[in-house]
Tab-separated table of C-alpha atoms and ligand atoms in Angstrom:
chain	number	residue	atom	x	y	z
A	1	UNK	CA	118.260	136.121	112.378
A	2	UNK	CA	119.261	139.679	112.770
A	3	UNK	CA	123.439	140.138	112.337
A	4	UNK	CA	125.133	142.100	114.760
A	5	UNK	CA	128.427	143.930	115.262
A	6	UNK	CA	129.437	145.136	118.397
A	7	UNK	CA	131.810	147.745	119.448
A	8	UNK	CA	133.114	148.303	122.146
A	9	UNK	CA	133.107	144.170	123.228
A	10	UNK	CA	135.034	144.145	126.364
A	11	UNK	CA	133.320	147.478	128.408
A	12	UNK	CA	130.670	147.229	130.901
A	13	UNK	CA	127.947	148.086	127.785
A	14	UNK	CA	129.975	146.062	125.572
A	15	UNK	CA	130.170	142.570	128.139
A	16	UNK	CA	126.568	143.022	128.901
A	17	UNK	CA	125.380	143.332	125.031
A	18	UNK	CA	127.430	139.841	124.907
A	19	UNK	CA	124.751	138.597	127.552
A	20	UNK	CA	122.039	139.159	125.965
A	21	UNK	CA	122.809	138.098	122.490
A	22	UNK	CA	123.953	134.918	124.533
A	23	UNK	CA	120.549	134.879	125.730
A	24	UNK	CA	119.043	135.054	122.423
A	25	UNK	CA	121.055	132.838	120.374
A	26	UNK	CA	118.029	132.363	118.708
A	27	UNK	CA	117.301	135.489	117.538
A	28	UNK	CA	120.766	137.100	116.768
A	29	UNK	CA	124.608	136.005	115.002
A	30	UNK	CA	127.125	138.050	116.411
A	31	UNK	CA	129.069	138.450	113.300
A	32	UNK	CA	131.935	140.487	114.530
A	33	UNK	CA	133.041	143.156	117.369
A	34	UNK	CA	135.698	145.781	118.220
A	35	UNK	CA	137.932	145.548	121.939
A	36	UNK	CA	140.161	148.651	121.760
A	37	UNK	CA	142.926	147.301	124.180
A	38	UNK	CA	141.638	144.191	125.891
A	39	UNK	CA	142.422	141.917	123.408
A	40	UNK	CA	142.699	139.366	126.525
A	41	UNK	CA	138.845	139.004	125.792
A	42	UNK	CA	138.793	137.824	122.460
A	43	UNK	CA	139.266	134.411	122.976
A	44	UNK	CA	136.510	134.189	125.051
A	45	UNK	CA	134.377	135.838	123.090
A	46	UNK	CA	135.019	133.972	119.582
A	47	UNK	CA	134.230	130.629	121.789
A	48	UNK	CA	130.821	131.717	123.174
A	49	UNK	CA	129.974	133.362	119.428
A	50	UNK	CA	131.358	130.812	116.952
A	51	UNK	CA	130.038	132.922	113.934
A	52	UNK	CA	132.723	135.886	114.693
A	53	UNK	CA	134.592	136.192	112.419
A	54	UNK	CA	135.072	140.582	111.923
A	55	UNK	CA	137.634	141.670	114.946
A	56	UNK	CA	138.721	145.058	115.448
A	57	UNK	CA	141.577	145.778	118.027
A	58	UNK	CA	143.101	149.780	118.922
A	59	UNK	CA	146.953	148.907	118.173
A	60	UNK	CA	148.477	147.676	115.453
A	61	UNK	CA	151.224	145.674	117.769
A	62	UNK	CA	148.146	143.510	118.840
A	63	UNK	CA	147.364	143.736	115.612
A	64	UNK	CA	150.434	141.981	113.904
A	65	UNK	CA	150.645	139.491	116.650
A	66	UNK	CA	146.715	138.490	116.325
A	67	UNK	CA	147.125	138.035	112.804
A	68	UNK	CA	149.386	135.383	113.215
A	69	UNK	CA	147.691	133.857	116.143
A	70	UNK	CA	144.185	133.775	114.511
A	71	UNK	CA	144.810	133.412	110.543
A	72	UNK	CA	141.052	132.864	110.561
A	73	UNK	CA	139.967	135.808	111.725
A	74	UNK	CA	139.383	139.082	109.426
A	75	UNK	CA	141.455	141.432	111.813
A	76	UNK	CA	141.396	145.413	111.592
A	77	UNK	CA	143.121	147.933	113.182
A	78	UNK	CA	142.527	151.598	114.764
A	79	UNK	CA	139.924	154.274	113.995
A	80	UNK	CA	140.004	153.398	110.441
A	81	UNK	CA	139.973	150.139	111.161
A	82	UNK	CA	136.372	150.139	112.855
A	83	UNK	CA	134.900	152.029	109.784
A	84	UNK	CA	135.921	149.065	107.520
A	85	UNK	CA	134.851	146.525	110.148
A	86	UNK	CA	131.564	147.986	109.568
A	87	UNK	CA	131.094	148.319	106.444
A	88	UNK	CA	132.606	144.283	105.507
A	89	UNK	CA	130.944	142.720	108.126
A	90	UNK	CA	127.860	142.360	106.667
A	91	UNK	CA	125.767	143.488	109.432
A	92	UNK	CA	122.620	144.448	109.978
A	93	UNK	CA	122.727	145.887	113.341
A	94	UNK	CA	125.271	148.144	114.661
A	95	UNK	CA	125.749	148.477	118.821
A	96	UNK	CA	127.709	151.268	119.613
A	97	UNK	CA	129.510	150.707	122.893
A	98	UNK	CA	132.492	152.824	122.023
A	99	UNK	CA	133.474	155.536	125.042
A	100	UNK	CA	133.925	158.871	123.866
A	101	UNK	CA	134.899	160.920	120.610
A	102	UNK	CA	136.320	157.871	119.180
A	103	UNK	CA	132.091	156.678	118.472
A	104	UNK	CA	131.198	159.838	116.422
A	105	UNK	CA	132.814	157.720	112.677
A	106	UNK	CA	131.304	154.547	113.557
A	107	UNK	CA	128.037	155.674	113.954
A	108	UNK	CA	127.740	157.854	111.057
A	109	UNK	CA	129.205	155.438	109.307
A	110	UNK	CA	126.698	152.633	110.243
A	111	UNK	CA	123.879	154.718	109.366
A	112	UNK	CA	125.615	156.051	106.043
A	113	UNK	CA	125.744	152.104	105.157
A	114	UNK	CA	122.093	152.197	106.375
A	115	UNK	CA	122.264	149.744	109.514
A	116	UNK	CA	120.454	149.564	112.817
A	117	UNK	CA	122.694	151.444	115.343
A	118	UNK	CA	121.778	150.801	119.080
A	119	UNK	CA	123.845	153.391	120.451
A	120	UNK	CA	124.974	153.531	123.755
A	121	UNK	CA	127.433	156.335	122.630
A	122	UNK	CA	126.014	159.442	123.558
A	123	UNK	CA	129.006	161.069	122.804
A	124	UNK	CA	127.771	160.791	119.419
A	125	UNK	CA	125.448	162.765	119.423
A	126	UNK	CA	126.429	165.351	121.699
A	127	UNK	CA	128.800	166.285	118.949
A	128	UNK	CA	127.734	165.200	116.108
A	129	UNK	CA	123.537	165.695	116.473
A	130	UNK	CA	123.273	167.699	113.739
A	131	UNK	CA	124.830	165.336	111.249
A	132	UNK	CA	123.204	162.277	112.904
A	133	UNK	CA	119.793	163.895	112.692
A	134	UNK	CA	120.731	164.949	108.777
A	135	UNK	CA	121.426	161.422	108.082
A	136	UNK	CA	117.937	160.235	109.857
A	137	UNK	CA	115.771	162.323	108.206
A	138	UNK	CA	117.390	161.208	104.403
A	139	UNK	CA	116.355	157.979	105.884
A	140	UNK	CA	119.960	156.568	105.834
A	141	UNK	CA	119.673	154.219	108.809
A	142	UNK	CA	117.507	153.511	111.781
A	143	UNK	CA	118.662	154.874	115.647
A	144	UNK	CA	118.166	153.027	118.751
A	145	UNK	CA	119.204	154.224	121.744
A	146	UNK	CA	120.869	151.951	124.805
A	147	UNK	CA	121.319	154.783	127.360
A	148	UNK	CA	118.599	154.341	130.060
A	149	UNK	CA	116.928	157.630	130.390
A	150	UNK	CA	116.439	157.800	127.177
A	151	UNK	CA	115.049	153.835	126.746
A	152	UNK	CA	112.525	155.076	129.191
A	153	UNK	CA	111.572	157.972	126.905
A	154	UNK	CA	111.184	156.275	124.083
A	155	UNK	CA	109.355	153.662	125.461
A	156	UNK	CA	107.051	156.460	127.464
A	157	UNK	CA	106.411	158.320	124.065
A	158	UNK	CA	104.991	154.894	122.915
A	159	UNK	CA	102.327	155.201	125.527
A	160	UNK	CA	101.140	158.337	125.925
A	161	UNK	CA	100.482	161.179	122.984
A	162	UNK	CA	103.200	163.628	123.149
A	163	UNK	CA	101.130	166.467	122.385
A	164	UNK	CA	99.669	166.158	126.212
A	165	UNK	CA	103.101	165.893	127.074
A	166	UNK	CA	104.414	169.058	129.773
A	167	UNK	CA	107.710	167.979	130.797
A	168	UNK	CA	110.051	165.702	129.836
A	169	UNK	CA	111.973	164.445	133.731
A	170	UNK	CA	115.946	162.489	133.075
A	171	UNK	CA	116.393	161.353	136.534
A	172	UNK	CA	119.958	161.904	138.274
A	173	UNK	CA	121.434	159.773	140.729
A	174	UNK	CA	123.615	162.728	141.956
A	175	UNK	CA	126.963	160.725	141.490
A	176	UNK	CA	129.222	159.455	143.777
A	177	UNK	CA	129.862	163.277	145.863
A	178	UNK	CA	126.041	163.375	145.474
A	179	UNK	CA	125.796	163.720	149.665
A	180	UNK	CA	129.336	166.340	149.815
A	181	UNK	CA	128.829	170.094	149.498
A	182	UNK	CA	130.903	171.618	146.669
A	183	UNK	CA	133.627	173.103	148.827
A	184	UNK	CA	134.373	169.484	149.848
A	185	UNK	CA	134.821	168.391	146.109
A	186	UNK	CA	138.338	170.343	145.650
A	187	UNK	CA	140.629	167.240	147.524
A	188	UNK	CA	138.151	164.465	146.266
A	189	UNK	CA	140.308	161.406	144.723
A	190	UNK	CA	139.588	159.510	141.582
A	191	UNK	CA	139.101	156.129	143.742
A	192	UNK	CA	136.095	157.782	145.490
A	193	UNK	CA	135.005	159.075	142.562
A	194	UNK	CA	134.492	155.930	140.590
A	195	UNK	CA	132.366	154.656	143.237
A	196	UNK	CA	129.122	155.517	142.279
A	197	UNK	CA	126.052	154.616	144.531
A	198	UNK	CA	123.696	153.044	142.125
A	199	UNK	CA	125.532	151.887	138.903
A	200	UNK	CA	128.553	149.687	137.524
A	201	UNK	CA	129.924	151.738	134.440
A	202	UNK	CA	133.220	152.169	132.502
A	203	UNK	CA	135.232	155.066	133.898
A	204	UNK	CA	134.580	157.896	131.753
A	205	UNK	CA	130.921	157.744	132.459
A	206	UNK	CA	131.487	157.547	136.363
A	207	UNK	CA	133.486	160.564	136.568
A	208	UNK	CA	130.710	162.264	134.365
A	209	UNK	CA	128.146	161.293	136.597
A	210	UNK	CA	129.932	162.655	139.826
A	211	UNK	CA	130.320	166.024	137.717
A	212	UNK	CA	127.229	165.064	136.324
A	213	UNK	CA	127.976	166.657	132.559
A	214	UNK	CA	126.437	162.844	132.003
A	215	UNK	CA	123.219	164.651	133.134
A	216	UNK	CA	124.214	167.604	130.869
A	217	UNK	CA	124.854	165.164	127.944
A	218	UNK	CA	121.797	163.068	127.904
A	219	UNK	CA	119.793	166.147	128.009
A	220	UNK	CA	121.151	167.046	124.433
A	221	UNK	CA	121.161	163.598	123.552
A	222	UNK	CA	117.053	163.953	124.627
A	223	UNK	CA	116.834	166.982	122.899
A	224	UNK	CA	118.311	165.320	119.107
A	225	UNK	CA	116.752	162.051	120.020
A	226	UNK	CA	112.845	163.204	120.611
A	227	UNK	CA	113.203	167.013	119.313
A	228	UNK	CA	111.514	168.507	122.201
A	229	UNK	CA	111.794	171.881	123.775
A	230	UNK	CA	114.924	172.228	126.161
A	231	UNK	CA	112.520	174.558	128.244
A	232	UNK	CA	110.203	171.541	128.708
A	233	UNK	CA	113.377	168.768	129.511
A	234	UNK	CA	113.988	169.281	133.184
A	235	UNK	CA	116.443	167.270	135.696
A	236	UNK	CA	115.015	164.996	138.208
A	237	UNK	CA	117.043	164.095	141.163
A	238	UNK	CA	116.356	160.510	142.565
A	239	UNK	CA	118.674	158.603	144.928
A	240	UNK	CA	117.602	155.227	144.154
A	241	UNK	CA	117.951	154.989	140.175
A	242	UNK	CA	114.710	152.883	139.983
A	243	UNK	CA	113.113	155.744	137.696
A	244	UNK	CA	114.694	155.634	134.428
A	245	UNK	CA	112.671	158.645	133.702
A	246	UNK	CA	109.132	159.941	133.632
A	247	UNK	CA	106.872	162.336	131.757
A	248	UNK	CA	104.350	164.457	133.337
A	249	UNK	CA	101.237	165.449	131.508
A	250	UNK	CA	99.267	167.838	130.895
A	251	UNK	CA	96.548	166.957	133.660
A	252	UNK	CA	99.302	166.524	136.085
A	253	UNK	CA	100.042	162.816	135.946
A	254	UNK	CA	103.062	161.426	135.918
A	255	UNK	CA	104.002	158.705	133.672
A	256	UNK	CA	107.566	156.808	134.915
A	257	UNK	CA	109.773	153.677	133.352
A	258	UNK	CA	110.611	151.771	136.649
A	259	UNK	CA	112.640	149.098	137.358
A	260	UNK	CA	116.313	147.798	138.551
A	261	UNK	CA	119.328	149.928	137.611
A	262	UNK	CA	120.443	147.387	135.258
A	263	UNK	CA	121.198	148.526	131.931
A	264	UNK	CA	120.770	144.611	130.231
A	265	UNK	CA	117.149	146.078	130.461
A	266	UNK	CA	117.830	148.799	127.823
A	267	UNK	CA	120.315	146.942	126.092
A	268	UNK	CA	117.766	144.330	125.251
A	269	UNK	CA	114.798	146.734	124.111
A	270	UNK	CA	117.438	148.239	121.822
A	271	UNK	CA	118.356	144.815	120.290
A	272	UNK	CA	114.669	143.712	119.828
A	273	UNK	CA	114.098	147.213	117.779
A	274	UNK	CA	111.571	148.383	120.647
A	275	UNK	CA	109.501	145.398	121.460
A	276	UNK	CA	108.667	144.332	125.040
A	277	UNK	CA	109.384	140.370	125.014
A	278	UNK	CA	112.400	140.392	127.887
A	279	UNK	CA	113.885	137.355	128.329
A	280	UNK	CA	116.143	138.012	131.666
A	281	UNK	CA	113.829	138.926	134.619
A	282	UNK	CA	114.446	143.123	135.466
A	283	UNK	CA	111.828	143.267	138.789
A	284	UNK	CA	111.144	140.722	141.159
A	285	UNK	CA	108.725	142.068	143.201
A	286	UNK	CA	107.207	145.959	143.802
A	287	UNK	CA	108.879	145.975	147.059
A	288	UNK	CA	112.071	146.419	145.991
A	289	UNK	CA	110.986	149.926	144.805
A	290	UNK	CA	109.699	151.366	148.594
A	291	UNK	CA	110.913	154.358	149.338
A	292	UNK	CA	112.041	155.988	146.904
A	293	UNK	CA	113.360	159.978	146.696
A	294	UNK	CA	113.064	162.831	144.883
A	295	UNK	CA	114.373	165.970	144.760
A	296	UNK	CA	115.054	169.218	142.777
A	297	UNK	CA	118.191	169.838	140.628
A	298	UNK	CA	120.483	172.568	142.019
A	299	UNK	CA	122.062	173.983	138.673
A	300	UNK	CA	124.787	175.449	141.312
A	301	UNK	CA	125.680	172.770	143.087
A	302	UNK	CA	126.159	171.214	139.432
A	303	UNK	CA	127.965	173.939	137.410
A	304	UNK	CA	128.832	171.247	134.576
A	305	UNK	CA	124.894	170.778	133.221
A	306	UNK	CA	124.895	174.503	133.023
A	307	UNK	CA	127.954	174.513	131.038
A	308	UNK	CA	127.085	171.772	128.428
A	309	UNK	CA	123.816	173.617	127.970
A	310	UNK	CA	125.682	176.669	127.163
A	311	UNK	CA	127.685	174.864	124.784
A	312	UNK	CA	124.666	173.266	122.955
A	313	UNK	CA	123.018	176.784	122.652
A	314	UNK	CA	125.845	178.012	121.073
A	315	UNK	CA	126.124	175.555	118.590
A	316	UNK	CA	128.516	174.766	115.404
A	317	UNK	CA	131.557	173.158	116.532
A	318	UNK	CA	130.951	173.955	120.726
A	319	UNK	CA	129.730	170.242	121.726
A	320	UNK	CA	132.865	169.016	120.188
A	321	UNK	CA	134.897	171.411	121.930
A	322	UNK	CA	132.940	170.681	125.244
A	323	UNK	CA	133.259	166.839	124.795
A	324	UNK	CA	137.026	167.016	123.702
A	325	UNK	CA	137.802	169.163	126.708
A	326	UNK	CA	135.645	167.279	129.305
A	327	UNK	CA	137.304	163.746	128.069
A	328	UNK	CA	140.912	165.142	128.639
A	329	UNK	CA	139.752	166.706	131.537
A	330	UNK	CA	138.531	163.429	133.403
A	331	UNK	CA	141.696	161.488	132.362
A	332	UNK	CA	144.052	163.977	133.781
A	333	UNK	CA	142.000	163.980	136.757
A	334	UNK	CA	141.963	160.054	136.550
A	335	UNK	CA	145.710	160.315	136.037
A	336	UNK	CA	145.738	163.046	139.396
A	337	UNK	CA	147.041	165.781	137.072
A	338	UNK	CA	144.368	168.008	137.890
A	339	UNK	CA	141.975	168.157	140.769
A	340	UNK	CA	138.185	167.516	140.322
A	341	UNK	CA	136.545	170.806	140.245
A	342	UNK	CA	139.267	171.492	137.421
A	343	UNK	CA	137.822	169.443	135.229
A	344	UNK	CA	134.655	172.267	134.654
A	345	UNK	CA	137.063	174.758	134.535
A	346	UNK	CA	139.120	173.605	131.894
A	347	UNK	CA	136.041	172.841	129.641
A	348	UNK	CA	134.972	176.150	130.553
A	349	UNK	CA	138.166	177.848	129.171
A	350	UNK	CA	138.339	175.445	126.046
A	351	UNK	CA	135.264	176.945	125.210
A	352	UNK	CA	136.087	180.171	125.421
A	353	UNK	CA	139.325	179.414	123.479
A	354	UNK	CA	139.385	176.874	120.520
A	355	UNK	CA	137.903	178.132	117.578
A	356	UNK	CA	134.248	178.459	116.817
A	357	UNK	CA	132.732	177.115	113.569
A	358	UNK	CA	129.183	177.880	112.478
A	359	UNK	CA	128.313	174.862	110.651
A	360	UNK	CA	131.079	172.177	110.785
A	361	UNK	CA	131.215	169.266	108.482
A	362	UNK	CA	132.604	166.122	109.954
A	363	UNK	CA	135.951	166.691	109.467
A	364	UNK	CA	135.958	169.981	111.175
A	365	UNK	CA	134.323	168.266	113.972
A	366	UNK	CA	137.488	165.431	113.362
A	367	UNK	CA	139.888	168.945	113.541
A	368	UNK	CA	138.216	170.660	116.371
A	369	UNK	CA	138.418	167.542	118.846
A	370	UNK	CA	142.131	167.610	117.909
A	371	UNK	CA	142.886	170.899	118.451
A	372	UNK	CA	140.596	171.017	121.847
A	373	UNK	CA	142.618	167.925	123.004
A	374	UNK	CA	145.908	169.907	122.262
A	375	UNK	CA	144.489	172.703	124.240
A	376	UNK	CA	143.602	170.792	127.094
A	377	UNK	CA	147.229	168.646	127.287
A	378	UNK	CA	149.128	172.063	126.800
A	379	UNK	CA	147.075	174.012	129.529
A	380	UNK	CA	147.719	170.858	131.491
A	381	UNK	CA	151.293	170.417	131.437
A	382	UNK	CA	151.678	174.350	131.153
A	383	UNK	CA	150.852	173.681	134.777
A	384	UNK	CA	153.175	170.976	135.614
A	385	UNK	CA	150.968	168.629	137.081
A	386	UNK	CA	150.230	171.078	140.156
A	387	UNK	CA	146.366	170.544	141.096
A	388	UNK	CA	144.814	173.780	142.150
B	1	LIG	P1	133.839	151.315	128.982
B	1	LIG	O1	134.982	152.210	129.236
B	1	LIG	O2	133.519	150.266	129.974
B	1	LIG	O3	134.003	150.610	127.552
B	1	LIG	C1	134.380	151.346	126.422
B	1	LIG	C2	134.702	150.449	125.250
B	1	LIG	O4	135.225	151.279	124.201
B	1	LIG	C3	135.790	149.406	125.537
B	1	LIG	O5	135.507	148.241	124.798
B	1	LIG	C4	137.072	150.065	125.003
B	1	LIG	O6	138.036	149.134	124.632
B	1	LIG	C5	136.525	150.782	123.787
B	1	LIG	N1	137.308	151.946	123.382
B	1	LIG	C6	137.586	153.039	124.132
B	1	LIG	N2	138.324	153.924	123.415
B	1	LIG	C7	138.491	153.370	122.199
B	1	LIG	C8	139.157	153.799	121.011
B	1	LIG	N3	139.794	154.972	120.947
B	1	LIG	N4	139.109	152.991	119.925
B	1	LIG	C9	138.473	151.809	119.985
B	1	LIG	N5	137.839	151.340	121.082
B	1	LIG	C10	137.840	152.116	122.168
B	1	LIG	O7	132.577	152.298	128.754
B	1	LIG	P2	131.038	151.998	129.036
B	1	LIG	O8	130.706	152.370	130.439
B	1	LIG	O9	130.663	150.656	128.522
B	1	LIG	O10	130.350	153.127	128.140
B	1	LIG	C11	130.278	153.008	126.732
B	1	LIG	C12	129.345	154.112	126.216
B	1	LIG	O11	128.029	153.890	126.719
B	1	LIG	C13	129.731	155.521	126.705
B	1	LIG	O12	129.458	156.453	125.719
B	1	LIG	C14	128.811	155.753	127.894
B	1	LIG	O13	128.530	157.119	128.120
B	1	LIG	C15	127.550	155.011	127.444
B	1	LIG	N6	126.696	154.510	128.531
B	1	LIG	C16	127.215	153.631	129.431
B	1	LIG	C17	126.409	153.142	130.461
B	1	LIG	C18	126.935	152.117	131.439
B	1	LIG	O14	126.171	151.640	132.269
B	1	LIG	N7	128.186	151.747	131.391
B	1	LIG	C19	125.083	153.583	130.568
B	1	LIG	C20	124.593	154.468	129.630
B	1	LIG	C21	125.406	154.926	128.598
B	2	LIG	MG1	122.096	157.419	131.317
């Protein structure tokens, strides 16, 4: 029986974890989990998973009122709140469902304390890769990862050698604006925006996808996940989401993960440390996959990939500036402070502004998401809320 803690319980990662370890009663004890503000799902949750016991909320107002409402319950509170979740709980596993900056200290703490992350937070990574990787290679802690593309990787580097491995293809749905030219995009509204053709996700992600720096971030994530050449990790375009990614060979064939865009799928082959022994059904029939598309990236068309690439290249402290900047850049334009196509533009001057370190320890990453975020409010509200 492998114990699990979950963060990030009430999201769209974090509800369909819940499924599957509902699934597999069996085979896993939910031991405890994290909400941030929901805390309307917790008493659903402690009723389907009797054995939770570890419950981590954002505020400490729900915090003082939960105490008294569950005395039973060991109840934490805040960011340092999910670091002692994890290490009391007495986990084994560690699913990161967390949106944002606010997953970099829970994973590196989960591997520091040498647990299983599954980790759905890319944003992780993206900023703290370098540390993650450092942590993996002391062999402090084992690394799953939940986000599709990648599952499909993984899974494809089981099957084939990588040396005959050319190219590494992360397919792209395009996004919701995925059919508007760019000169449409400068009016777009956040309701269209969180409409995305192929796949139910939190908000954050969404808005990514339509500015597809979710494209740009998974390709770091690829590159500290598998450690192969950026040269050889290209973009894929494909309408229908059925690909979850591919690899093409070195005598030409291609080598795909299909099936539903459903990310219990991933989820699961996380949970059950790589094996292939699905419970919930992901393809009924071949059918379903007829006519599907394909089509080149258009790095102009999608300024943000090019901009988190930049970022990566640089190095030090730049993915934390880039993720700080893009995640107050897609509330305000959640919040209609700022038009759409302002959201690259104020990562792009972010970058060019908050300070560069060469080789930042944790904190500094900690400091430079702070001061990035204080960039980004001030330039906003410098503006007075006038979208451009
Ligand atoms: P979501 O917004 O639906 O859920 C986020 C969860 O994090 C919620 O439980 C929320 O309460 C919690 N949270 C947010 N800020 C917090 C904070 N400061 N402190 C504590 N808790 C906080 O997001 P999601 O779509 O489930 O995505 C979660 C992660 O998985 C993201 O990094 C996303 O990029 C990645 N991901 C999501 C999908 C998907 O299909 N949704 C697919 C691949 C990868
Ligand atoms: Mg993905």
């Amino acid at each position: 029986m492998k114990k699990v803690l979950l963060l990030g319980a009430s999201g769209s990662i974090g509800t369909q974890t819940l499924d599957i370890l509902a699934a597999h009663k069996d085979r896993f004890e939910l031991v405890g989990f994290s909400v941030g503000k929901r805390i309307e799902k917790i008493p659903e949750i402690i009723k389907t998973f009797k054995t939770a016991k570890y419950v981590c909320v954002q505020q400490e107002a729900d915090w003082i009122d939960l105490r008294k409402k569950y005395p039973y319950l060991k109840l934490f509170c805040g960011d340092a709140g999910l670091a002692e979740l994890i290490s009391t709980c007495n986990c084994d596993m560690v699913v990161n469902a967390l949106v944002g900056f606010a997953g970099l200290v829970p994973s590196v703490t989960s591997l520091r304390l040498n647990k299983t992350l599954c980790l759905a937070n890319k944003e992780s990574l993206v900023v703290g890769g370098a540390l993650v990787r450092d942590l993996l290679a002391r062999g402090s802690g084992k690394l799953i990862p939940i986000d599709s593309e990648h599952v499909a990787i993984d899974k494809l580097l089981t099957c084939v050698p990588e040396k005959k491995v050319k190219k590494l293809l992360i397919t792209a749905s395009g996004g919701s604006f995925r059919d508007l030219p760019r000169e449409k995009l400068v009016h777009v509204t956040p309701e269209k925006a969180l409409a995305h053709p192929t796949w139910s996700m939190g908000a954050k992600i969404t808005i990514d996808s339509a500015t597809m720096m979710n494209k740009g971030f998974e390709v770091i994530e690829a590159k500290w996940l598998f450690d192969f050449p950026l040269a050889k990790t290209e973009i894929l375009m494909h309408k229908e989401s059925n690909v979850h990614s591919a690899v093409l060979l070195d005598d030409g064939t291609y080598v795909a993960d299909v099936s539903k865009p459903d990310m219990h799928g991933p989820i699961e082959y996380a949970l059950m440390e790589r094996q292939i022994d699905f419970t919930l059904k992901y393809v009924d029939s071949l059918d379903q996959f007829k006519g599907m598309h394909f089509g080149e990236f258009d790095p102009k068309r999608y300024p943000a990939v090019g901009i988190a690439l930049k970022a990566f290249r640089k190095g030090g402290n730049a993915c934390a500036v880039l993720n700080a900047a893009n995640e107050e850049a897609v509330y305000a334009f959640l919040n209609r402070k700022i038009g759409f196509l302002e959201i690259e533009s104020i990562v792009s001057k972010a970058l060019k502004n908050v300070q560069f370190i060469a080789s930042p320890s944790l904190d500094d990453l900690i400091r430079t998401d702070a001061w990035t975020r204080n960039y980004v409010h001030t330039y906003v509200e410098s503006r007075g809320g006038r979208k451009k």
